[in-house]
């Protein structure tokens, strides 16, 4: 019953500009708009929900106040370095802001872009060069480069504790395991969840590590029934989670580092 990321929900300060950014920049297809939220296809079977910031906090029973580093990044992995540059050009044209200029590292090439509400995306390639280079086309906005992989990385205070929570407590299958980085297999069509040291994640994005309060995002998982919600909440609680709300066909809990999960029938 390990939770996978069926939907990533992010709190936004301007719903219309956020929809435009994700639709025009990433090419994510809008599926449904209802009041304070819009759902788009994220890739595979996963969804991206854009929800008004205060409404998301209120749904989880939390104060909407928050500042500084939000403790997470979303990763959009492409084939080569020119694909990274192409996507960064698209995303800035769609209203994003470059948070970290692209650069080479021993493992590949990446840059960071912030969406209109300040959420960070890491656009990266494990290859330092593309197999087929993309030629510049004047001032034209490049075409969308499909992601080869999507991931969500959260910064944690204690790697051992966080790994135990997800691997031993919730039963998530470990995909990669290093001293400062662990990833859990997202399963069929859903993003991987990775944990990384908080300060290291902030450093990777070239942002100050200080941050507090509401982080403006939640991970959602559908289990199919109210009984299964209760079973997963019980398992999460015994592993160290804090149950925030349980009512009807959904519930919220916070993991050992305060990251929100919404569990729905």
PDB file of C-alpha atoms in Angstrom, residues 5 8 72-75 150-154 191-195 217-219:
ATOM      1  CA  UNK A   5       2.514  10.348  -6.510  1.00  0.00           C
ATOM      2  CA  UNK A   8       1.368  16.908  -7.501  1.00  0.00           C
ATOM      3  CA  UNK A  72      11.305  20.951  -2.843  1.00  0.00           C
ATOM      4  CA  UNK A  73      12.111  20.976  -6.548  1.00  0.00           C
ATOM      5  CA  UNK A  74      10.457  19.301  -9.490  1.00  0.00           C
ATOM      6  CA  UNK A  75      12.797  17.766 -12.069  1.00  0.00           C
ATOM      7  CA  UNK A 150       9.941  13.360 -14.014  1.00  0.00           C
ATOM      8  CA  UNK A 151      10.819  13.492 -10.329  1.00  0.00           C
ATOM      9  CA  UNK A 152       9.967  15.369  -7.151  1.00  0.00           C
ATOM     10  CA  UNK A 153      12.799  15.967  -4.676  1.00  0.00           C
ATOM     11  CA  UNK A 154      12.217  17.100  -1.099  1.00  0.00           C
ATOM     12  CA  UNK A 191       7.089  10.545 -10.817  1.00  0.00           C
ATOM     13  CA  UNK A 192       9.814   9.213  -8.545  1.00  0.00           C
ATOM     14  CA  UNK A 193      10.029  10.706  -5.068  1.00  0.00           C
ATOM     15  CA  UNK A 194      13.557  11.598  -3.955  1.00  0.00           C
ATOM     16  CA  UNK A 195      14.942  12.823  -0.653  1.00  0.00           C
ATOM     17  CA  UNK A 217       2.526  21.901  -2.300  1.00  0.00           C
ATOM     18  CA  UNK A 218       1.141  18.468  -1.591  1.00  0.00           C
ATOM     19  CA  UNK A 219       1.492  14.969  -3.000  1.00  0.00           C
TER      20      UNK A 219
END
